[in-house]
Short mmCIF file of C-alpha atoms in Angstrom, two decimals:
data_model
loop_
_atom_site.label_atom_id
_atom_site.label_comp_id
_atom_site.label_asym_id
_atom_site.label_seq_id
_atom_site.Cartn_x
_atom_site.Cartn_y
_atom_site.Cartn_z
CA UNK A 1 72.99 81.08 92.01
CA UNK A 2 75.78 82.89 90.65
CA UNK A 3 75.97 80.88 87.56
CA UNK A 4 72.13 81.71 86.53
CA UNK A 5 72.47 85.39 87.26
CA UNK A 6 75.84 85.26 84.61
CA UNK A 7 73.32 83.37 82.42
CA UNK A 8 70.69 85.63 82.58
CA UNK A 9 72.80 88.84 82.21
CA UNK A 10 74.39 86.76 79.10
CA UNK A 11 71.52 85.74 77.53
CA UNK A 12 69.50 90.03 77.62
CA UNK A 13 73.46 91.01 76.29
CA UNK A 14 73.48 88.25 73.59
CA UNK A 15 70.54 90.29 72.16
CA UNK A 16 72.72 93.35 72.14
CA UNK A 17 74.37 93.15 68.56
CA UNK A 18 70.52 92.73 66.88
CA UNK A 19 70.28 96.75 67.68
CA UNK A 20 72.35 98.24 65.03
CA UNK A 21 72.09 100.46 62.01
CA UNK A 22 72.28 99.30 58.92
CA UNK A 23 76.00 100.52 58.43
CA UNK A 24 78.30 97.89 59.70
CA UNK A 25 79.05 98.27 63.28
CA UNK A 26 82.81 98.49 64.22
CA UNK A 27 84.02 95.01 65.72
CA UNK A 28 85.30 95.17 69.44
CA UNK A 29 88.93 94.93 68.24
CA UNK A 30 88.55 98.00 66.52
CA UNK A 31 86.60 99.41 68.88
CA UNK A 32 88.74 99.00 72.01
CA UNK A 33 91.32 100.79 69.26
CA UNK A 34 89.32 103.26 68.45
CA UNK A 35 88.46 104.62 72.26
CA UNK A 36 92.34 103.49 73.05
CA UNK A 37 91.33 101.49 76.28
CA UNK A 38 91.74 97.99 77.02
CA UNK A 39 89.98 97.21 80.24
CA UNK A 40 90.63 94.09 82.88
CA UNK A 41 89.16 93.13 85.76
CA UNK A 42 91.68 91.33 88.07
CA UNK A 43 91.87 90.39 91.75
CA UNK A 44 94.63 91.97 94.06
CA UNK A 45 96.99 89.38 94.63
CA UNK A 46 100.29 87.54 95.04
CA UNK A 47 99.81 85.42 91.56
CA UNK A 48 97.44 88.39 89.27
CA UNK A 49 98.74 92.10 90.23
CA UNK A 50 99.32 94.41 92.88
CA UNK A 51 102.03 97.06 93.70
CA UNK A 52 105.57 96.10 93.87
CA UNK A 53 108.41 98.14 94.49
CA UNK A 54 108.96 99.20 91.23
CA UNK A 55 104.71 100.01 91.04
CA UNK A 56 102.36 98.17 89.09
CA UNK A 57 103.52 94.03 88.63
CA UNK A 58 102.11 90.48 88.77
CA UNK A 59 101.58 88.10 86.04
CA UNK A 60 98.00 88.67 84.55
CA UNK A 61 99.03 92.55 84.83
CA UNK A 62 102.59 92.04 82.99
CA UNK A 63 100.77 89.65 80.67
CA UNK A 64 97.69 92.08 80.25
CA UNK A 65 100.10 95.10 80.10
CA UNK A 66 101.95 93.08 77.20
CA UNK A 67 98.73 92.49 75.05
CA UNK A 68 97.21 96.28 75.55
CA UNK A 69 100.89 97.45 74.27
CA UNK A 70 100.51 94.50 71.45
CA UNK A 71 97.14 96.35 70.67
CA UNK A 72 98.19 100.04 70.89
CA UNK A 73 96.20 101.20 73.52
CA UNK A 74 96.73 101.95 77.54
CA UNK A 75 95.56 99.25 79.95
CA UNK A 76 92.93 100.06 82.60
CA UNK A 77 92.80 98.17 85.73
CA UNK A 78 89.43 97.25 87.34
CA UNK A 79 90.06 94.88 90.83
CA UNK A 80 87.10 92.53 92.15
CA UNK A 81 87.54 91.80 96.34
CA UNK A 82 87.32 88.14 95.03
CA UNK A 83 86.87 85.69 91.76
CA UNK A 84 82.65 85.72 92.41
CA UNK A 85 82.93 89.48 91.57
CA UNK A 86 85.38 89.09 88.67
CA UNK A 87 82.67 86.69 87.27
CA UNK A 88 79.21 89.10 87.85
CA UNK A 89 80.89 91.94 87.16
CA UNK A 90 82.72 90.82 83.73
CA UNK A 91 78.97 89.48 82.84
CA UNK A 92 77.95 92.61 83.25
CA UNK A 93 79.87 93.69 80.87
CA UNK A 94 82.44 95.90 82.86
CA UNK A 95 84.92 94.69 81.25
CA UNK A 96 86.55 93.13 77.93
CA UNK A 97 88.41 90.43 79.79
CA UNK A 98 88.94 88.81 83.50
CA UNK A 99 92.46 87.93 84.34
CA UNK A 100 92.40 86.52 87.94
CA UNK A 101 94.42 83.47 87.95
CA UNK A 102 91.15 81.69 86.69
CA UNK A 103 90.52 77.98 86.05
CA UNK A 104 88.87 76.71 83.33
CA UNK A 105 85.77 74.63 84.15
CA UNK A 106 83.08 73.15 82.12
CA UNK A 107 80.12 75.80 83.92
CA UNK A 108 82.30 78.80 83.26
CA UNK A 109 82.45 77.58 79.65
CA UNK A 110 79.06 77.75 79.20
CA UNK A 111 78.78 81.75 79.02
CA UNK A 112 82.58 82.01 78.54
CA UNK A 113 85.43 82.08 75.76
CA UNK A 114 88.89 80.97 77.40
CA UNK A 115 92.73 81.79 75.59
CA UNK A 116 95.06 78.64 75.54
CA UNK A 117 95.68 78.18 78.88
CA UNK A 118 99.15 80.14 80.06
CA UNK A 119 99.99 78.37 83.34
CA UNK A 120 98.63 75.09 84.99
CA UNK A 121 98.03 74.09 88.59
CA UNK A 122 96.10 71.64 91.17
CA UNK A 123 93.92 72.41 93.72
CA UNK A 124 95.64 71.20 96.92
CA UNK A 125 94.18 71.03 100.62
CA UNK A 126 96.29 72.85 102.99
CA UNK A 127 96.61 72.40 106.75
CA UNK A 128 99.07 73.37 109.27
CA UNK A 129 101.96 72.04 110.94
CA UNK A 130 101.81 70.22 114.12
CA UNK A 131 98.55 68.94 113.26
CA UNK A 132 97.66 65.71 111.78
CA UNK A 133 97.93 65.32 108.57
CA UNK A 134 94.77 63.79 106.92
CA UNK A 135 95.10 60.83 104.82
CA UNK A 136 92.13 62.22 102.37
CA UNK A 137 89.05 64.07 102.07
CA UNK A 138 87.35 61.67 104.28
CA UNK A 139 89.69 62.03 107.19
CA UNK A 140 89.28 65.67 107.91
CA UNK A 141 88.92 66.38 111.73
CA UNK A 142 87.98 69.99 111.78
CA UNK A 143 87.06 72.94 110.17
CA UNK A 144 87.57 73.67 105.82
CA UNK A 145 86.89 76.66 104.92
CA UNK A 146 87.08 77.70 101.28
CA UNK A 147 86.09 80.60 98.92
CA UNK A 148 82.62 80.74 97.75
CA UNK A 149 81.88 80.44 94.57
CA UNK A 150 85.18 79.49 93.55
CA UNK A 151 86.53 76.63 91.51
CA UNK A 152 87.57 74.78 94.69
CA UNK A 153 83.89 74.82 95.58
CA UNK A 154 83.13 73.07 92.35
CA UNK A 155 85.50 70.30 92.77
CA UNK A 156 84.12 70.30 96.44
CA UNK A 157 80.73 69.21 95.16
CA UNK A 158 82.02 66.45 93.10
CA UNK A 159 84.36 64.97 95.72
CA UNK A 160 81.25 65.15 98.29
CA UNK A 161 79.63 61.85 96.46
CA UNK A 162 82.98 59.90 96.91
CA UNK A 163 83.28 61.53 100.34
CA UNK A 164 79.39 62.00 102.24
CA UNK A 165 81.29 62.81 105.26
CA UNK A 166 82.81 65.42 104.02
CA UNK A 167 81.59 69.41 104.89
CA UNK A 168 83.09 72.85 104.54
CA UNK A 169 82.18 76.27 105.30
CA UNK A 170 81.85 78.75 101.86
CA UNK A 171 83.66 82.09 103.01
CA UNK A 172 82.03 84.94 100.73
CA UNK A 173 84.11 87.84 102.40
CA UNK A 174 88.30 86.35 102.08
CA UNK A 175 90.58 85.31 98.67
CA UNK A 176 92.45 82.02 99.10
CA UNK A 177 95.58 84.06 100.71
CA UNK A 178 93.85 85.00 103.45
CA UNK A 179 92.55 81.83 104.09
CA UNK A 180 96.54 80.63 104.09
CA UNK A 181 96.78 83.04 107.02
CA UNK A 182 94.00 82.08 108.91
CA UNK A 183 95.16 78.27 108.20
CA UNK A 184 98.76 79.35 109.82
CA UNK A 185 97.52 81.26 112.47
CA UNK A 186 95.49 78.16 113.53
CA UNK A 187 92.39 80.12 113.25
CA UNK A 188 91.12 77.33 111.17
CA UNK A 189 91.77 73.79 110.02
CA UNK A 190 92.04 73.11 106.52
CA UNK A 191 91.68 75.19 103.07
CA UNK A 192 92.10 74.39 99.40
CA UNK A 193 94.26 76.64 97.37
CA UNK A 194 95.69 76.77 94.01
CA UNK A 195 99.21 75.14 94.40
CA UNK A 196 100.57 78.53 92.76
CA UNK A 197 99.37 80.16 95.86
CA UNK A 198 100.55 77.97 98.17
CA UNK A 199 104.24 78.18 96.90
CA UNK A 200 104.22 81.68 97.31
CA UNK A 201 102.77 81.90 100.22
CA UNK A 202 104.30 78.90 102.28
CA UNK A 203 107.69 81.08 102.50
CA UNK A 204 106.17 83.87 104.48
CA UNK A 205 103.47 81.24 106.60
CA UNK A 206 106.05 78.45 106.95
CA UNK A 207 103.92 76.11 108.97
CA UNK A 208 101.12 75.79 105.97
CA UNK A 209 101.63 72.10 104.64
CA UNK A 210 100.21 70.46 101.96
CA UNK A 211 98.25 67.52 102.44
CA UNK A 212 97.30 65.76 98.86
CA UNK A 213 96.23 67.27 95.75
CA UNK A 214 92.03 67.25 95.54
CA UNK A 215 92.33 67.16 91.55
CA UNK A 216 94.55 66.52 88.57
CA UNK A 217 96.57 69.32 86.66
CA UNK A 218 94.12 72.44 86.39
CA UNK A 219 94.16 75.37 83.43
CA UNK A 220 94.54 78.99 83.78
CA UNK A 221 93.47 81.50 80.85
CA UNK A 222 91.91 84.55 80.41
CA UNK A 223 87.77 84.66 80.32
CA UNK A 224 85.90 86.36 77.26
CA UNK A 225 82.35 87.24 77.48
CA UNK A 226 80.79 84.74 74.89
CA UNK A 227 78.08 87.86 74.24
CA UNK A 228 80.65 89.75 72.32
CA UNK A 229 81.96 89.67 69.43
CA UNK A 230 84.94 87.25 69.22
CA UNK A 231 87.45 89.59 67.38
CA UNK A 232 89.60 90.69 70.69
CA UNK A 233 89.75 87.15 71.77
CA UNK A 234 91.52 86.29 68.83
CA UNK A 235 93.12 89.24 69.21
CA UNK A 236 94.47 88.09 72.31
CA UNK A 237 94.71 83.92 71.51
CA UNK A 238 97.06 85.28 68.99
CA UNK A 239 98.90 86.76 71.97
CA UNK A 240 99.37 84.35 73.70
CA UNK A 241 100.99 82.26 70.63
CA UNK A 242 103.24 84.61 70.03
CA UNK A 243 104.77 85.24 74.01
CA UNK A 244 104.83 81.15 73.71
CA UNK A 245 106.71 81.33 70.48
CA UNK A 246 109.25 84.17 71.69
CA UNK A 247 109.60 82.51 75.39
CA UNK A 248 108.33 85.55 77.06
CA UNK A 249 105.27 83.72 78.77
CA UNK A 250 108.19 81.24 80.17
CA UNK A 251 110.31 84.47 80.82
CA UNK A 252 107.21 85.69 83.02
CA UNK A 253 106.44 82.37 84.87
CA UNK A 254 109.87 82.04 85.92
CA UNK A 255 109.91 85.69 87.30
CA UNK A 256 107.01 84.88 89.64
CA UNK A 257 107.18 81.11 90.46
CA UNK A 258 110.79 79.77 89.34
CA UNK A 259 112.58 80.59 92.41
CA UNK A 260 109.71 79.10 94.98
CA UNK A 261 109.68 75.52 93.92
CA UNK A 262 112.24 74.44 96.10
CA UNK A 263 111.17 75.00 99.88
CA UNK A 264 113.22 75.06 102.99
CA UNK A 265 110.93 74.66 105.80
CA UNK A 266 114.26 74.38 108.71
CA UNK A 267 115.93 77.48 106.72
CA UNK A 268 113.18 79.49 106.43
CA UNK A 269 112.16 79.43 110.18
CA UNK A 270 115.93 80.18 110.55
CA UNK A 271 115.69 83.19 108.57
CA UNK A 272 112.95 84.41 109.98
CA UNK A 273 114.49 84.12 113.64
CA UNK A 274 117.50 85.86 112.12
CA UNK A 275 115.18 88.86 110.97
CA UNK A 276 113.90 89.40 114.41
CA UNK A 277 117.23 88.83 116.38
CA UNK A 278 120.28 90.55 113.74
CA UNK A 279 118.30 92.35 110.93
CA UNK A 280 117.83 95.20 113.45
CA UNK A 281 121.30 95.29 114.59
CA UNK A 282 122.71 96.40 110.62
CA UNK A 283 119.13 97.32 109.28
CA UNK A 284 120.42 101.01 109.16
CA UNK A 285 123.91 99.74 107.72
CA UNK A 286 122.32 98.44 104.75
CA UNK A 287 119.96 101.36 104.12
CA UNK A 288 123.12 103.54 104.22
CA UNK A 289 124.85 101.56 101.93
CA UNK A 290 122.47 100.69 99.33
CA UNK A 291 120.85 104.27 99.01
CA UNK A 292 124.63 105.08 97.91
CA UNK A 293 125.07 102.64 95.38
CA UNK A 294 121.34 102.72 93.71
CA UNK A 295 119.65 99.82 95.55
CA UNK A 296 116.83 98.64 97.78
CA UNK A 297 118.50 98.07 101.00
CA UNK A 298 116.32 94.96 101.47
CA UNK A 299 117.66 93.55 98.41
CA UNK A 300 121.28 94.21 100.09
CA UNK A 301 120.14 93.00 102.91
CA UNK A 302 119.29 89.72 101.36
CA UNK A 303 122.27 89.03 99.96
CA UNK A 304 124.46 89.45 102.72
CA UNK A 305 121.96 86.98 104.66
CA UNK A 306 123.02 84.64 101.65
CA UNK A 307 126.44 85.20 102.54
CA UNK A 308 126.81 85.41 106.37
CA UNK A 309 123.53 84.97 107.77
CA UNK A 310 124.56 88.40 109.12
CA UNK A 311 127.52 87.45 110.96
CA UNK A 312 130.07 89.87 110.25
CA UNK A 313 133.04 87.37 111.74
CA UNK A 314 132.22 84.60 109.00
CA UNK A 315 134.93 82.77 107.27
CA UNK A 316 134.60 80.17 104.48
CA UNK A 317 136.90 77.49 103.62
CA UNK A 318 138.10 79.06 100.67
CA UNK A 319 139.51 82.18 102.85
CA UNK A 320 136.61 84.38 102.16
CA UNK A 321 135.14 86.32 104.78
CA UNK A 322 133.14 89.16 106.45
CA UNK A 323 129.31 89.99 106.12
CA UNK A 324 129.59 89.83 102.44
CA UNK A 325 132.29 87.59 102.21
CA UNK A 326 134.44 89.36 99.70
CA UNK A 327 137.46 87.75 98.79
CA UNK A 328 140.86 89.06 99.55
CA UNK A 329 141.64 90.12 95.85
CA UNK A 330 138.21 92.13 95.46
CA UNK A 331 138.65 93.68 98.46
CA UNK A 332 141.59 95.32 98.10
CA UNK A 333 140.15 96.39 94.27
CA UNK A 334 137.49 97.77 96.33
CA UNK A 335 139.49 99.19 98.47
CA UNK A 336 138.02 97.51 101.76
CA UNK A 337 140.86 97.06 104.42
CA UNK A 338 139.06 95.00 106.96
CA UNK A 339 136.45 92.52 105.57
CA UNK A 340 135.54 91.51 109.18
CA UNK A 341 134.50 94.90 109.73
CA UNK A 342 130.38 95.23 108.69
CA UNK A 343 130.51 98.68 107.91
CA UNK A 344 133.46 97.92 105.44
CA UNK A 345 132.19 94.67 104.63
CA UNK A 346 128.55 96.10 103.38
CA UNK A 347 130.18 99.37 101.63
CA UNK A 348 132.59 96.75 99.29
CA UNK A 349 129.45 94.59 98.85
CA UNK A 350 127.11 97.27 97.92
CA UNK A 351 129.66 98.46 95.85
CA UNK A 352 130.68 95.45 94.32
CA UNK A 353 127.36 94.18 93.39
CA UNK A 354 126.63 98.00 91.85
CA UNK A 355 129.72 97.78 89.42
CA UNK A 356 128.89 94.10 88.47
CA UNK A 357 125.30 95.46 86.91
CA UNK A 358 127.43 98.11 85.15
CA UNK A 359 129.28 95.23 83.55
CA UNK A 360 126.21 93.35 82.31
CA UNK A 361 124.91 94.87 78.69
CA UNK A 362 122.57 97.34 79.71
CA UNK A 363 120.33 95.85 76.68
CA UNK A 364 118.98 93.75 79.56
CA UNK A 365 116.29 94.48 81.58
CA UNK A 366 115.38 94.17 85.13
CA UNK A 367 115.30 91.89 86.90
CA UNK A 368 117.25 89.75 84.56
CA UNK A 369 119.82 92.04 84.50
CA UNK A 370 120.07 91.87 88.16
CA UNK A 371 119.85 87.76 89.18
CA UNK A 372 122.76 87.97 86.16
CA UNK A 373 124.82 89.78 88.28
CA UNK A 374 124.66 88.29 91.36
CA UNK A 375 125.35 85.12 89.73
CA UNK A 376 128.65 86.83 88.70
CA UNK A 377 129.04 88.20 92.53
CA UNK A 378 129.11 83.64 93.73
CA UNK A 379 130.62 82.60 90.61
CA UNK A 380 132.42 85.11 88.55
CA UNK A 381 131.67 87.34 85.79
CA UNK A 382 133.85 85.39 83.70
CA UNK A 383 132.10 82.13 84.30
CA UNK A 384 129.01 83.96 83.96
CA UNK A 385 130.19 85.16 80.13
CA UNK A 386 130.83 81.13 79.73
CA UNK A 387 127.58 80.27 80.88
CA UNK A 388 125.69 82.93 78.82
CA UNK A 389 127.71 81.90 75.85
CA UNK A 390 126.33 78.08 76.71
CA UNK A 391 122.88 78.80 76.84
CA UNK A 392 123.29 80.52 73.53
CA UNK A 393 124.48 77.61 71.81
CA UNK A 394 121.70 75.68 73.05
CA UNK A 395 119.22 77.76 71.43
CA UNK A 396 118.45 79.52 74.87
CA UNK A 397 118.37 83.63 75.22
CA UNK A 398 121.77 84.39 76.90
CA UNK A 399 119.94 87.87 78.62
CA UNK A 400 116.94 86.09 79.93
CA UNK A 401 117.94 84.52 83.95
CA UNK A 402 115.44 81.73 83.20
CA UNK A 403 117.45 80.43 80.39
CA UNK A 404 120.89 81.05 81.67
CA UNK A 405 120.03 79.61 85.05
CA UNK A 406 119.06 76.28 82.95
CA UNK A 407 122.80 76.19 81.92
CA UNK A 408 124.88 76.98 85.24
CA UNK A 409 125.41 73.53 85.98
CA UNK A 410 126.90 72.86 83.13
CA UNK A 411 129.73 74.40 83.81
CA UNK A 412 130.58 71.36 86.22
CA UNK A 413 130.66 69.01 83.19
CA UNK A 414 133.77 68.78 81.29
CA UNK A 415 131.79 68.19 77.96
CA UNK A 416 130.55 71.86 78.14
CA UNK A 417 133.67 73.68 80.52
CA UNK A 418 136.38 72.57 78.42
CA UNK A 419 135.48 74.87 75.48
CA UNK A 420 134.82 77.45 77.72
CA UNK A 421 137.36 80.33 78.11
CA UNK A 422 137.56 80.42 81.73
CA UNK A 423 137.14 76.50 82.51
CA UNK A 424 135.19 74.91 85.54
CA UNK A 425 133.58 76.41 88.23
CA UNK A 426 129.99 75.21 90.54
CA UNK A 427 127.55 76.55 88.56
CA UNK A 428 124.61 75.12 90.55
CA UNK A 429 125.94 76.99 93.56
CA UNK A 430 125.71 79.87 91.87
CA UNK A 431 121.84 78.85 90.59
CA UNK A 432 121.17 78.38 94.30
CA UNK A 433 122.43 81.16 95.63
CA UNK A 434 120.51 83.37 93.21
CA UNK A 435 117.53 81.46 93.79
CA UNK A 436 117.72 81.94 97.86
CA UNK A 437 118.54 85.64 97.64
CA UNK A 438 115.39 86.01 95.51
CA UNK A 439 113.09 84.34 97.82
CA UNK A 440 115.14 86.45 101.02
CA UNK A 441 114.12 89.18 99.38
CA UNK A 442 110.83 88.42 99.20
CA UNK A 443 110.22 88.24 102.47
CA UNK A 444 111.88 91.11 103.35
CA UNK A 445 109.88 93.22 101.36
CA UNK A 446 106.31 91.63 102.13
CA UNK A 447 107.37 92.00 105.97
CA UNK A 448 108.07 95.80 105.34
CA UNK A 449 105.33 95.76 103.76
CA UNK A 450 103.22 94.58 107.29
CA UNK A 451 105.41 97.53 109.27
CA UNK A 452 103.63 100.15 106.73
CA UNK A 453 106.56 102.47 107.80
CA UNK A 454 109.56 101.12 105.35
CA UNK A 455 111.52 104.05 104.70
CA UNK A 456 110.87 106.30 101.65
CA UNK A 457 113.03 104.90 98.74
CA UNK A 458 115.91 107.33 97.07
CA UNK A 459 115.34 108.83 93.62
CA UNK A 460 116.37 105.92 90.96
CA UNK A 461 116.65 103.43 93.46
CA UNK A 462 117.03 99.85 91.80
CA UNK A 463 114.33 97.53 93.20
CA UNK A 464 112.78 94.45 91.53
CA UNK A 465 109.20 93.45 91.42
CA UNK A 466 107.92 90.62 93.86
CA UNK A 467 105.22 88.88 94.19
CA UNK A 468 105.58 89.43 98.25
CA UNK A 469 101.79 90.52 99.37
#
């Protein structure tokens, strides 16, 4: 039904460009130039855009943000409640473009014009843990529930002939997210998500497991009306060749998705238990400290779990110790006299991490500039300088995290630290630890986010964008 209504408004705005004057009408491109507005309809979620810490983030907005400032103009930001109303509501003409994590199927083509596809997924059904896992579509014992008109419907439909058996319910008011939930909270049986979604989501619903893939490697892109005039979509396929060229679309990608690939089902439960049961005990101790030295206190917060697991008394092998578990040579440069203590212990870590930014080149934006120098706070900043200087010579960009986290490890092999000025060290601990905090942090902030009271942030407070909603 959907799909004829697009058709139908398609085929009256196809007509549209016959009504001109005689002078040569201006070509979208220039027009969205002229008038200085580039408009997108999105969705609000975890893997298009919503409102980090730092205010407007996600990838079709930084992507989207990134072409209107290619074009010259501002960006304006039009949200659907799910990818049905993206679809009428771009037909209609609302906007120039949909970015809303959409796949590209052979019916949206029809009425459509897609960019080179940015990012690729499969649809995946989803269950919880504790229940049996189904061996495939034919083995369901319960209730799937998916979005209507959605692309998982679609592949629905085709499975259905392989599997007659097989039945769902089409949920026209909840996004795939949502669905997640109501999968974790038992609520109901079985979804199908985009495996994008599900790593991002799987770290704050830790139960969610997935049971097979229901199709082979998917593409997302942006949608183009086909009624208009195809300047801006070459506008924008040109776009997208050059972030691909420069490595900013992989710069992007790995900001949202490339510290979730790994999951941790035992440690993330763990965390979680540790949030409830010590997070409340030094909650204030971090806020202190981190409003001091520029920083989100959750962000603090998440790095000392990395450390400690928020037990002031640790003690590593290698004789380093406390909440942050400073060694004994940065302590007394930070002039800490008790590193068992937490208040001490928190103020030298705050600190600590705060001078280690001012050490990377300010040339380098957030968050790069940040996961840089907590990889300096586990390994070193001198290994880190060896590591950057690696990735150079490997044709990799020494400022970007994505690149230089690509080259930690090798710093374990003597072919690589033996030119290096300051020799071996574990660079894949360091790749991990970065990797944890990120996903720590997270969680922190998208459970802050549930209290709806998090405390008002301090003028120029350093915070990171996250894909935690």
């Amino acid at each position: 039904m959907l799909l004829k209504r697009i058709a139908h408004v398609a085929g009256v705005l196809l007509l549209l460009p016959l009504v001109v004057t005689c002078n040569r009408p201006q070509s979208l491109l220039e027009e969205v130039q002229r008038q200085g507005e580039l408009r997108m309809l999105t969705r609000n979620a975890a893997t298009t855009y919503y409102e980090g810490p730092n205010g407007l983030t996600g990838l079709e907005y930084e992507l989207a943000k990134g072409f209107a400032d290619e074009l010259g103009v501002r960006l304006k930001v039009l949200t659907a409640s799910n990818v049905s109303e993206v679809l009428e509501r771009l037909a209609l003409g609302e906007a120039h473009f949909a970015a809303a994590g959409l796949t590209v199927t052979e019916p949206r083509q029809i009425w459509a014009r897609f960019t080179p596809p940015y990012h690729t997924i499969t649809e995946q059904l989803v269950y919880r843990l504790g229940n049996p896992r189904p061996n495939d579509l034919g083995d369901l014992q319960g209730l799937l529930e998916v979005v209507a008109q959605s692309s998982h419907l679609d592949r629905l439909h085709n499975l259905k002939q392989q599997y007659p058996s097989l039945n769902w319910i089409e949920n026209t008011q909840l996004e795939s997210e949502e669905l997640l939930t109501l999968v974790s909270e038992r609520l109901i049986d079985y979804t199908v998500a985009d495996s994008s979604e599900v790593a991002l989501n799987r770290r704050y619903y830790p139960e969610l497991r997935v049971a097979f893939d229901i199709s082979e490697p998917q593409s997302l892109a942006w949608a183009f009306p086909k009624f208009q005039d195809p300047s801006l979509y070459n506008a924008a396929t040109a776009y997208f060749d050059k972030i691909k060229a420069s490595g900013r679309l992989a710069q992007l990608l790995e900001q949202t998705y490339g510290h979730v690939q790994e999951f941790d089902y035992v440690g993330t439960r763990m965390y979680m238990r540790h949030v409830q049961q010590r997070l409340p005990k030094y909650r204030e101790l971090f806020e202190e400290h981190a409003a001091k030295n520029g920083l989100d206190w959750r962000l603090l917060a998440a790095v000392a779990y990395q450390e400690s697991h928020w037990n002031p008394k640790a003690v590593s092998p290698t004789g380093v110790r406390g909440m942050m578990m400073l060694t004994q040579a940065t302590a007394r440069q930070l002039g800490i006299e008790k590193r068992t203590d937490p208040t001490q212990s928190v103020a030298g870590g705050a600190l600590y991490i705060r001078q280690l930014l001012s050490r990377v080149p300010e040339r380098i934006e957030l968050p790069d500039r940040l996961w840089l120098a907590l990889a300096a706070y586990n390994v070193g900043f001198g290994h880190l300088e060896d590591a950057r200087i690696i990735t150079q010579k490997r044709g990799g960009n020494p400022d970007r995290w994505g690149d230089v986290k690509e080259n930690l490890p090798l710093l374990r092999k003597k072919a690589w630290y033996k030119s290096t000025k300051h020799g071996y060290a574990r660079g894949n601990e360091a790749l991990t630890y970065v990797e944890n905090i990120r996903s720590y942090y997270d969680i922190l902030v998208w459970l802050t986010d549930q209290e709806r009271t998090a405390p008002p942030q301090a003028p120029g407070m350093l915070t990171v964008a996250t894909p935690a909603l």
